[in-house]
Tab-separated table of C-alpha atoms in Angstrom:
chain	number	residue	atom	x	y	z
A	7	PHE	CA	-113.772	-27.482	-159.240
A	8	CYS	CA	-110.233	-28.317	-159.449
A	9	PRO	CA	-108.402	-27.130	-156.299
A	10	ASN	CA	-105.312	-25.128	-156.204
A	11	THR	CA	-102.053	-26.883	-155.186
A	12	ALA	CA	-99.776	-24.003	-154.595
A	13	LYS	CA	-97.564	-25.531	-157.263
A	14	LEU	CA	-97.437	-22.158	-159.329
A	15	ALA	CA	-96.320	-20.209	-156.192
A	16	GLY	CA	-93.580	-17.686	-157.344
A	17	CYS	CA	-93.992	-18.596	-161.016
A	18	THR	CA	-94.122	-15.941	-163.583
A	19	LEU	CA	-96.785	-16.248	-166.308
A	20	PHE	CA	-96.985	-14.115	-169.444
A	21	ILE	CA	-100.390	-14.168	-170.806
A	22	THR	CA	-101.573	-12.595	-173.836
A	23	GLY	CA	-105.043	-11.238	-174.172
A	24	ALA	CA	-105.266	-11.433	-170.321
A	25	SER	CA	-107.572	-8.429	-169.586
A	26	ARG	CA	-110.772	-10.431	-170.056
A	27	GLY	CA	-112.295	-13.727	-170.675
A	28	ILE	CA	-110.444	-17.027	-170.619
A	29	GLY	CA	-106.920	-15.148	-170.384
A	30	LYS	CA	-107.907	-13.394	-167.223
A	31	ALA	CA	-109.626	-16.607	-165.604
A	32	ILE	CA	-106.162	-18.332	-166.141
A	33	ALA	CA	-104.464	-15.463	-164.567
A	34	LEU	CA	-106.740	-15.355	-161.474
A	35	LYS	CA	-106.438	-19.156	-161.030
A	36	ALA	CA	-102.721	-18.840	-161.085
A	37	ALA	CA	-102.664	-15.796	-158.753
A	38	LYS	CA	-104.433	-17.925	-156.099
A	39	ASP	CA	-101.133	-19.866	-155.885
A	40	GLY	CA	-99.231	-16.515	-155.467
A	41	ALA	CA	-98.223	-16.415	-159.098
A	42	ASN	CA	-96.745	-13.404	-160.978
A	43	ILE	CA	-98.981	-12.558	-163.757
A	44	VAL	CA	-97.792	-10.350	-166.808
A	45	ILE	CA	-101.049	-9.071	-168.331
A	46	ALA	CA	-100.059	-8.553	-172.154
A	47	ALA	CA	-102.956	-7.141	-173.900
A	48	LYS	CA	-104.264	-3.879	-175.940
A	49	THR	CA	-106.937	-2.501	-173.582
A	50	ALA	CA	-105.544	0.402	-171.465
A	51	GLU	CA	-108.783	2.500	-171.512
A	52	PRO	CA	-112.148	1.154	-170.979
A	53	HIS	CA	-113.979	-0.104	-174.121
A	54	PRO	CA	-117.459	0.916	-174.803
A	55	LYS	CA	-118.671	-2.639	-175.460
A	56	LEU	CA	-116.084	-4.884	-173.826
A	57	PRO	CA	-115.406	-5.223	-170.136
A	58	GLY	CA	-112.095	-4.579	-168.259
A	59	THR	CA	-108.677	-3.219	-169.087
A	60	ILE	CA	-105.250	-4.305	-168.265
A	61	TYR	CA	-105.189	-2.429	-165.111
A	62	THR	CA	-108.502	-3.681	-163.668
A	63	ALA	CA	-107.378	-7.301	-164.377
A	64	ALA	CA	-104.136	-6.448	-162.517
A	65	GLN	CA	-106.208	-5.082	-159.488
A	66	GLU	CA	-108.084	-8.516	-159.630
A	67	VAL	CA	-104.755	-10.369	-159.880
A	68	GLU	CA	-103.506	-8.830	-156.903
A	69	ALA	CA	-106.934	-9.205	-154.813
A	70	ALA	CA	-106.499	-12.853	-155.507
A	71	GLY	CA	-103.012	-13.268	-154.093
A	72	GLY	CA	-100.758	-12.753	-156.900
A	73	LYS	CA	-98.583	-10.092	-158.181
A	74	ALA	CA	-99.160	-8.347	-161.361
A	75	LEU	CA	-97.477	-6.312	-164.236
A	76	ALA	CA	-99.756	-4.613	-166.751
A	77	CYS	CA	-98.359	-4.323	-170.205
A	78	VAL	CA	-100.075	-2.513	-173.298
A	79	VAL	CA	-99.148	-4.938	-175.922
A	80	ASP	CA	-100.467	-5.583	-179.570
A	81	ILE	CA	-98.776	-8.822	-180.262
A	82	ARG	CA	-98.452	-7.764	-183.941
A	83	ASP	CA	-95.741	-5.454	-182.994
A	84	GLU	CA	-92.381	-6.929	-182.192
A	85	GLN	CA	-91.152	-4.072	-180.299
A	86	GLN	CA	-93.985	-3.986	-177.832
A	87	ILE	CA	-93.853	-7.718	-177.079
A	88	GLY	CA	-90.017	-7.258	-176.609
A	89	ASP	CA	-90.440	-4.359	-174.215
A	90	ALA	CA	-93.089	-6.416	-172.188
A	91	VAL	CA	-90.659	-9.368	-171.918
A	92	GLN	CA	-87.866	-7.361	-170.769
A	93	LYS	CA	-90.173	-5.575	-167.974
A	94	ALA	CA	-91.330	-9.070	-166.846
A	95	VAL	CA	-87.777	-10.312	-166.618
A	96	ASP	CA	-86.528	-7.031	-164.736
A	97	LYS	CA	-89.531	-7.119	-162.354
A	98	PHE	CA	-89.880	-10.838	-161.632
A	99	GLY	CA	-86.417	-12.424	-162.515
A	100	GLY	CA	-87.649	-14.417	-165.382
A	101	ILE	CA	-90.519	-15.999	-167.156
A	102	ASP	CA	-91.610	-19.663	-166.388
A	103	ILE	CA	-94.911	-20.032	-168.454
A	104	LEU	CA	-96.422	-18.374	-171.776
A	105	VAL	CA	-100.041	-18.657	-172.369
A	106	ASN	CA	-100.891	-17.750	-176.016
A	107	ASN	CA	-104.703	-16.704	-175.517
A	108	ALA	CA	-104.840	-13.471	-177.751
A	109	SER	CA	-107.044	-14.248	-180.726
A	110	ALA	CA	-109.015	-12.584	-183.471
A	111	ILE	CA	-112.163	-14.298	-185.200
A	112	SER	CA	-114.243	-13.569	-188.186
A	113	LEU	CA	-116.606	-16.420	-189.282
A	114	THR	CA	-116.915	-15.398	-192.821
A	115	GLY	CA	-116.395	-16.953	-196.240
A	116	THR	CA	-113.736	-16.098	-198.523
A	117	LEU	CA	-115.329	-13.393	-200.653
A	118	ALA	CA	-117.024	-11.865	-197.578
A	119	THR	CA	-113.604	-11.444	-195.556
A	120	PRO	CA	-111.709	-8.090	-196.395
A	121	MET	CA	-107.928	-8.627	-196.505
A	122	LYS	CA	-107.702	-6.156	-193.562
A	123	ARG	CA	-109.647	-8.868	-191.534
A	124	VAL	CA	-107.460	-11.578	-192.834
A	125	ASP	CA	-104.333	-9.685	-192.051
A	126	LEU	CA	-105.631	-9.144	-188.485
A	127	MET	CA	-106.439	-12.785	-187.712
A	128	LEU	CA	-103.328	-14.272	-189.226
A	129	GLY	CA	-101.291	-11.523	-187.481
A	130	ILE	CA	-102.728	-12.153	-184.241
A	131	ASN	CA	-103.278	-15.667	-184.123
A	132	LEU	CA	-100.653	-17.287	-186.102
A	133	ARG	CA	-97.868	-14.462	-186.301
A	134	GLY	CA	-98.519	-13.220	-182.969
A	135	THR	CA	-98.304	-16.661	-181.323
A	136	TYR	CA	-95.140	-17.410	-183.023
A	137	LEU	CA	-93.394	-14.179	-182.407
A	138	THR	CA	-94.397	-13.889	-178.767
A	139	SER	CA	-93.041	-17.656	-178.407
A	140	LYS	CA	-89.868	-16.726	-180.163
A	141	LEU	CA	-89.465	-13.769	-177.909
A	142	VAL	CA	-90.257	-15.685	-174.665
A	143	ILE	CA	-88.447	-19.062	-175.262
A	144	PRO	CA	-84.904	-17.706	-174.380
A	145	HIS	CA	-86.161	-17.149	-170.820
A	146	LEU	CA	-88.302	-20.235	-170.455
A	147	LEU	CA	-85.070	-22.220	-171.187
A	148	LYS	CA	-83.781	-20.737	-168.054
A	149	SER	CA	-86.701	-21.959	-166.113
A	150	ARG	CA	-87.099	-25.085	-163.870
A	151	SER	CA	-90.383	-26.055	-165.073
A	152	PRO	CA	-91.137	-24.005	-168.586
A	153	HIS	CA	-94.539	-24.361	-170.308
A	154	ILE	CA	-96.019	-22.877	-173.432
A	155	LEU	CA	-99.852	-23.235	-173.468
A	156	ASN	CA	-101.808	-22.228	-176.790
A	157	LEU	CA	-105.501	-21.752	-176.389
A	158	SER	CA	-106.002	-23.564	-179.961
A	159	PRO	CA	-107.952	-26.533	-181.332
A	160	PRO	CA	-106.990	-30.065	-182.305
A	161	LEU	CA	-105.866	-30.121	-185.937
A	162	ASN	CA	-109.204	-31.517	-187.367
A	163	LEU	CA	-108.671	-31.511	-191.120
A	164	ASN	CA	-112.210	-32.383	-191.910
A	165	PRO	CA	-113.314	-29.696	-194.707
A	166	ILE	CA	-116.429	-28.805	-192.899
A	167	TRP	CA	-114.314	-26.764	-190.532
A	168	PHE	CA	-112.666	-24.900	-193.507
A	169	LYS	CA	-115.443	-24.120	-195.732
A	170	ASN	CA	-117.457	-21.395	-194.020
A	171	HIS	CA	-114.329	-19.534	-192.722
A	172	THR	CA	-111.339	-20.580	-194.136
A	173	ALA	CA	-109.210	-17.517	-192.986
A	174	TYR	CA	-110.226	-18.071	-189.380
A	175	THR	CA	-109.518	-21.742	-189.591
A	176	MET	CA	-106.015	-21.142	-191.199
A	177	ALA	CA	-105.199	-18.672	-188.601
A	178	LYS	CA	-106.402	-20.777	-185.599
A	179	TYR	CA	-104.740	-23.887	-186.820
A	180	GLY	CA	-101.427	-21.753	-187.159
A	181	MET	CA	-101.429	-21.642	-183.342
A	182	SER	CA	-102.006	-25.524	-183.271
A	183	MET	CA	-99.175	-25.960	-185.726
A	184	CYS	CA	-96.803	-23.834	-183.425
A	185	VAL	CA	-97.560	-26.562	-180.824
A	186	LEU	CA	-96.915	-29.530	-183.254
A	187	GLY	CA	-93.684	-27.986	-184.260
A	188	MET	CA	-92.292	-26.507	-181.091
A	189	ALA	CA	-93.088	-29.288	-178.845
A	190	GLU	CA	-90.805	-31.517	-180.971
A	191	GLU	CA	-88.287	-28.772	-181.190
A	192	PHE	CA	-88.049	-28.216	-177.380
A	193	ARG	CA	-88.853	-31.672	-176.298
A	194	GLY	CA	-87.125	-32.260	-173.088
A	195	GLN	CA	-86.770	-28.677	-172.568
A	196	ILE	CA	-90.096	-26.919	-172.629
A	197	ALA	CA	-93.505	-28.374	-172.436
A	198	VAL	CA	-95.647	-27.189	-175.365
A	199	ASN	CA	-99.257	-28.044	-175.533
A	200	ALA	CA	-102.720	-26.895	-176.777
A	201	LEU	CA	-105.987	-26.450	-174.849
A	202	TRP	CA	-109.382	-26.071	-176.319
A	203	PRO	CA	-112.841	-26.094	-174.722
A	204	LYS	CA	-115.419	-28.879	-175.474
A	205	THR	CA	-118.342	-26.506	-175.184
A	206	ALA	CA	-118.899	-22.738	-175.852
A	207	ILE	CA	-117.546	-20.602	-173.205
A	208	GLN	CA	-119.318	-17.383	-171.993
A	209	THR	CA	-117.027	-14.578	-173.038
A	210	ALA	CA	-117.557	-11.169	-174.810
A	211	ALA	CA	-116.644	-12.891	-178.195
A	212	MET	CA	-119.242	-15.506	-177.536
A	213	ASP	CA	-121.836	-12.997	-176.932
A	214	MET	CA	-120.915	-11.216	-180.224
A	215	LEU	CA	-121.048	-14.577	-182.232
A	216	GLY	CA	-124.189	-15.919	-180.498
A	217	GLY	CA	-126.044	-12.838	-179.767
A	218	GLU	CA	-128.598	-12.523	-176.787
A	219	GLY	CA	-129.510	-16.119	-175.497
A	220	VAL	CA	-126.311	-17.822	-176.031
A	221	ALA	CA	-125.015	-17.477	-172.546
A	222	LYS	CA	-127.152	-20.056	-171.003
A	223	GLN	CA	-125.802	-22.738	-173.508
A	224	CYS	CA	-122.213	-21.990	-172.377
A	225	ARG	CA	-119.848	-22.793	-169.406
A	226	THR	CA	-117.876	-20.208	-167.570
A	227	ALA	CA	-114.408	-19.460	-168.318
A	228	ASP	CA	-113.519	-21.148	-165.109
A	229	ILE	CA	-113.474	-24.621	-166.684
A	230	MET	CA	-110.624	-23.499	-168.906
A	231	ALA	CA	-108.741	-21.956	-166.122
A	232	ASP	CA	-108.973	-25.242	-164.019
A	233	ALA	CA	-107.855	-27.263	-167.015
A	234	ALA	CA	-105.005	-24.928	-167.933
A	235	TYR	CA	-103.835	-24.942	-164.197
A	236	ALA	CA	-103.879	-28.818	-164.352
A	237	VAL	CA	-101.780	-28.669	-167.516
A	238	LEU	CA	-99.307	-25.997	-166.466
A	239	THR	CA	-98.547	-28.000	-163.166
A	240	GLN	CA	-97.340	-31.101	-165.193
A	241	PRO	CA	-93.751	-31.974	-165.541
A	242	THR	CA	-91.924	-30.787	-168.676
A	243	ASP	CA	-91.978	-34.232	-170.188
A	244	TYR	CA	-95.962	-33.582	-170.554
A	245	THR	CA	-95.673	-32.350	-174.180
A	246	GLY	CA	-97.097	-32.065	-177.480
A	247	HIS	CA	-100.701	-32.750	-176.472
A	248	PHE	CA	-103.968	-31.196	-177.947
A	249	LEU	CA	-106.106	-31.283	-175.010
A	250	VAL	CA	-109.899	-30.672	-174.463
A	251	ASP	CA	-110.776	-28.959	-171.128
A	252	GLU	CA	-113.382	-31.593	-169.954
A	253	ASP	CA	-110.848	-34.476	-170.689
A	254	VAL	CA	-108.195	-32.834	-168.816
A	255	LEU	CA	-110.455	-32.428	-165.719
A	256	LYS	CA	-111.907	-35.879	-165.791
A	257	GLY	CA	-108.326	-37.020	-165.538
A	258	GLN	CA	-107.987	-34.897	-162.403
A	259	GLY	CA	-110.965	-36.701	-160.854
A	260	VAL	CA	-113.749	-33.963	-161.806
A	261	GLN	CA	-117.197	-35.547	-162.150
A	262	ASP	CA	-119.683	-32.814	-161.709
A	263	PHE	CA	-119.402	-30.567	-164.662
A	264	GLU	CA	-122.728	-28.597	-163.794
A	265	LEU	CA	-120.510	-26.449	-161.555
A	266	TYR	CA	-119.199	-24.842	-164.642
A	267	ALA	CA	-122.483	-24.278	-166.439
A	268	VAL	CA	-123.709	-20.733	-166.679
A	269	GLN	CA	-127.355	-22.207	-166.475
A	270	PRO	CA	-127.044	-25.513	-164.746
A	271	GLY	CA	-129.071	-28.143	-166.530
A	272	HIS	CA	-129.441	-26.411	-169.779
A	273	PRO	CA	-128.284	-27.878	-172.887
A	274	LEU	CA	-124.760	-27.029	-173.961
A	275	LEU	CA	-123.162	-25.692	-177.288
A	276	PRO	CA	-120.229	-27.894	-178.359
A	277	ASP	CA	-117.390	-25.784	-179.515
A	278	PHE	CA	-115.914	-25.499	-182.980
A	279	PHE	CA	-113.389	-27.959	-184.506
A	280	LEU	CA	-114.379	-31.070	-182.770
A	281	ASP	CA	-117.224	-33.450	-183.930
A	282	GLU	CA	-120.358	-31.301	-184.374
A	283	ALA	CA	-120.845	-29.985	-187.715
A	284	PRO	CA	-121.378	-26.190	-188.102
A	285	GLU	CA	-124.786	-26.586	-189.432
A	286	THR	CA	-125.663	-28.416	-186.177
A	287	LEU	CA	-123.999	-25.656	-184.090
A	288	VAL	CA	-126.243	-23.086	-185.740
A	289	GLN	CA	-129.212	-25.205	-185.292
A	290	LYS	CA	-128.707	-25.630	-181.550
A	291	MET	CA	-128.128	-22.018	-180.913
A	292	GLU	CA	-131.452	-21.079	-182.501
A	293	GLU	CA	-133.365	-23.862	-180.661
A	294	HIS	CA	-132.537	-22.190	-177.597
A	295	GLY	CA	-133.105	-18.566	-178.312
A	296	ALA	CA	-129.751	-17.321	-179.403
A	297	THR	CA	-129.137	-15.282	-182.914
A	298	PRO	CA	-126.012	-16.542	-184.322
A	299	ALA	CA	-124.014	-13.935	-186.017
A	300	PHE	CA	-122.791	-16.385	-188.653
A	301	LYS	CA	-124.451	-18.961	-190.881
A	302	PRO	CA	-123.005	-21.880	-192.900
A	303	ALA	CA	-122.161	-21.186	-196.496
A	304	SER	CA	-124.766	-23.502	-197.347
A	305	SER	CA	-127.411	-25.654	-195.624
A	306	SER	CA	-129.771	-28.368	-196.433
A	307	ALA	CA	-133.061	-29.534	-194.964
A	308	THR	CA	-131.641	-33.306	-195.485
A	309	PRO	CA	-130.138	-34.546	-192.303
A	310	PRO	CA	-126.610	-35.889	-192.386
A	311	SER	CA	-127.986	-39.484	-191.926
A	312	ALA	CA	-130.181	-39.598	-195.105
A	313	GLY	CA	-128.872	-40.552	-198.565
A	314	PRO	CA	-126.295	-43.102	-199.605
A	315	ILE	CA	-124.397	-43.281	-196.431
A	316	GLU	CA	-127.298	-44.380	-194.457
A	317	SER	CA	-128.005	-46.878	-197.255
A	318	THR	CA	-124.584	-48.353	-196.902
A	319	PHE	CA	-124.983	-48.560	-193.285
A	320	ASP	CA	-128.257	-50.349	-193.875
A	321	VAL	CA	-126.625	-53.050	-195.894
A	322	ILE	CA	-123.599	-53.222	-193.330
A	323	ARG	CA	-126.169	-53.928	-190.475
A	324	GLY	CA	-127.720	-56.744	-192.658
A	325	VAL	CA	-124.489	-58.509	-193.177
A	326	ILE	CA	-122.630	-58.271	-189.704
A	327	ASN	CA	-123.470	-60.955	-187.029
A	328	GLU	CA	-121.489	-62.843	-184.165
A	329	ASP	CA	-119.346	-64.783	-186.552
A	330	VAL	CA	-118.269	-61.703	-188.213
A	331	VAL	CA	-117.640	-59.832	-184.741
A	332	LYS	CA	-115.799	-62.979	-183.562
A	333	SER	CA	-113.414	-63.241	-186.431
A	334	THR	CA	-112.793	-59.276	-186.486
A	335	GLN	CA	-112.829	-58.012	-182.899
A	336	GLY	CA	-112.485	-54.389	-184.055
A	337	VAL	CA	-114.173	-51.073	-183.778
A	338	TYR	CA	-113.803	-48.645	-186.664
A	339	LYS	CA	-114.586	-45.104	-186.980
A	340	PHE	CA	-115.183	-43.398	-190.427
A	341	ASP	CA	-114.447	-39.613	-190.497
A	342	LEU	CA	-116.346	-38.468	-193.989
A	343	SER	CA	-116.042	-35.248	-195.569
A	344	GLY	CA	-117.599	-34.071	-198.785
A	345	GLU	CA	-121.325	-33.988	-199.666
A	346	HIS	CA	-122.416	-36.431	-196.965
A	347	ALA	CA	-119.965	-35.377	-194.297
A	348	GLY	CA	-120.106	-36.829	-190.797
A	349	VAL	CA	-118.834	-39.288	-188.410
A	350	TRP	CA	-119.933	-42.984	-188.568
A	351	PHE	CA	-118.868	-46.152	-186.608
A	352	LEU	CA	-118.666	-49.871	-187.083
A	353	ASP	CA	-118.508	-51.996	-183.979
A	354	LEU	CA	-117.156	-55.497	-184.611
A	355	ARG	CA	-115.984	-56.189	-181.158
A	356	SER	CA	-119.148	-56.552	-178.917
A	357	GLY	CA	-122.270	-58.648	-179.227
A	358	SER	CA	-123.590	-59.245	-182.676
A	359	GLY	CA	-121.956	-56.015	-183.779
A	360	SER	CA	-123.523	-52.604	-184.449
A	361	ALA	CA	-123.174	-49.618	-186.857
A	362	GLY	CA	-124.487	-46.259	-187.326
A	363	GLN	CA	-123.870	-42.528	-187.045
A	364	GLY	CA	-121.857	-40.764	-184.412
A	365	GLU	CA	-118.952	-41.762	-182.332
A	366	PRO	CA	-118.333	-45.509	-181.193
A	367	ALA	CA	-119.098	-46.271	-177.670
A	368	LEU	CA	-115.785	-48.018	-177.533
A	369	LYS	CA	-112.422	-46.419	-178.509
A	370	ALA	CA	-111.849	-46.996	-182.252
A	371	ASP	CA	-108.983	-49.250	-183.236
A	372	VAL	CA	-109.012	-47.867	-186.758
A	373	ILE	CA	-110.041	-44.480	-187.906
A	374	MET	CA	-110.529	-44.023	-191.767
A	375	THR	CA	-110.765	-40.673	-193.238
A	376	MET	CA	-112.125	-40.111	-196.778
A	377	ASP	CA	-114.519	-38.647	-199.076
A	378	SER	CA	-118.173	-39.983	-198.693
A	379	GLY	CA	-118.488	-40.684	-202.124
A	380	ASP	CA	-115.358	-42.870	-201.982
A	381	PHE	CA	-116.806	-44.451	-198.747
A	382	SER	CA	-119.917	-45.615	-200.748
A	383	LYS	CA	-117.632	-46.885	-203.676
A	384	MET	CA	-115.400	-48.744	-201.356
A	385	PHE	CA	-118.231	-50.628	-199.719
A	386	ALA	CA	-119.876	-51.295	-202.989
A	387	GLY	CA	-116.868	-53.089	-204.272
A	388	LYS	CA	-116.134	-50.251	-206.824
A	389	LEU	CA	-112.975	-48.985	-205.107
A	390	LYS	CA	-110.375	-51.268	-203.381
A	391	PRO	CA	-109.210	-49.803	-200.098
A	392	THR	CA	-105.551	-50.688	-201.042
A	393	MET	CA	-105.916	-48.414	-204.078
A	394	ALA	CA	-107.925	-45.774	-202.204
A	395	PHE	CA	-105.032	-45.712	-199.629
A	396	MET	CA	-102.097	-45.788	-202.243
A	397	SER	CA	-103.749	-42.842	-203.973
A	398	GLY	CA	-104.327	-40.753	-201.023
A	399	LYS	CA	-108.148	-41.065	-201.001
A	400	LEU	CA	-108.133	-42.893	-197.810
A	401	ARG	CA	-106.124	-42.010	-194.918
A	402	ILE	CA	-105.932	-44.837	-192.009
A	403	LYS	CA	-104.860	-44.302	-188.505
A	404	GLY	CA	-104.559	-47.376	-186.203
A	405	ASP	CA	-104.263	-50.954	-186.334
A	406	MET	CA	-103.438	-51.910	-190.173
A	407	THR	CA	-104.380	-55.570	-189.505
A	408	LEU	CA	-107.807	-54.739	-188.726
A	409	ALA	CA	-108.123	-52.185	-191.587
A	410	ILE	CA	-107.262	-55.287	-193.793
A	411	LYS	CA	-109.716	-57.417	-192.180
A	412	LEU	CA	-112.457	-54.928	-193.023
A	413	GLU	CA	-111.781	-55.755	-196.825
A	414	LYS	CA	-113.442	-59.154	-196.159
A	415	LEU	CA	-116.644	-57.538	-195.087
A	416	MET	CA	-116.672	-55.205	-198.201
A	417	ASN	CA	-116.333	-58.183	-200.369
A	418	ARG	CA	-119.508	-59.711	-198.524
A	419	MET	CA	-121.451	-56.446	-199.196
A	420	ALA	CA	-120.560	-56.160	-202.834
A	421	LYS	CA	-122.015	-59.726	-203.180
A	422	ALA	CA	-125.205	-58.353	-201.213
A	423	LYS	CA	-125.363	-56.055	-204.369
A	424	LEU	CA	-125.155	-52.726	-202.522
């Protein structure tokens, strides 16, 4: 576990949705330093299915060593947020940190999502985050070490994360776009970052989505609390980052992540918006006894590795050798969308080269994002990379010189009559 360092002693944190789950875990972590915690959430009376209220959370904060202010806040209501912010300033003298944690979720397709539910997700996730930030920022600008931390994912634009739950993804990515914009807008004044879990976290929301049996595939909220603490104790020039909890803690020297597992040794369920496809997540849930409350819009018995992409990589493996590696010296990652979506790699830096499905063992020098159909055409010589790039069919991130070198390999493959 990541130890407390007392760096948040006397700081005031305004945390939305802090009556339970990850929000409360972050509150308790900061409370151990002697921080002031504003618990801004809706639950004032005990809920029949959900644990805790703002008042029980306040009691836990004070028992942990912090000072608490419990405020009934629906973050869709500008007046309620404004009142809570003013109460916080009156009681604690200011606000140093804002944690935008409150969120609503519905993993349903376009036709199955009532507009009332769409409005709820956009109202809480996107508008609520923007509005709370807008009202707290004037006070953060007076702080010596101001931070905003949104619990939202990296902006992964692979269509697989939209097709099954477009409304939820739009709403959640809205929180991430707040980070993208505000980090630049307030650079040098306020640190603005996003934090997302690498694996599923045991919360009431996860129990609802995964059903009975999902808990053992999860980590506890403590890992997010420890990662948040590490981020919030950074200087204000640490800004504009989309962070994953495990990566943050590895940077802090944490090596044993079994400490965070609900059931140590049990396989963990990757979280949304990272590299695992939705179909894979459902399969992993069901393999270990969970009953997911959502299903991908369409599924196939054919594994992602089958079909034209695997055939393309068979040819790639047939033409790469030590000479190609020596002349190229680059690692490529292909992020494919469409009918044969998935992540593939081509390592032309090590040994005799290697290629296949999944993340490269070494950090990619070039990341190419495109439709799987265009990928096959490109390596068959039917679509020039330059034309694909100019037309917007291909997005390239990284070393453009290495991207150009890849064209030589494509020409060899075309001659191999892909």
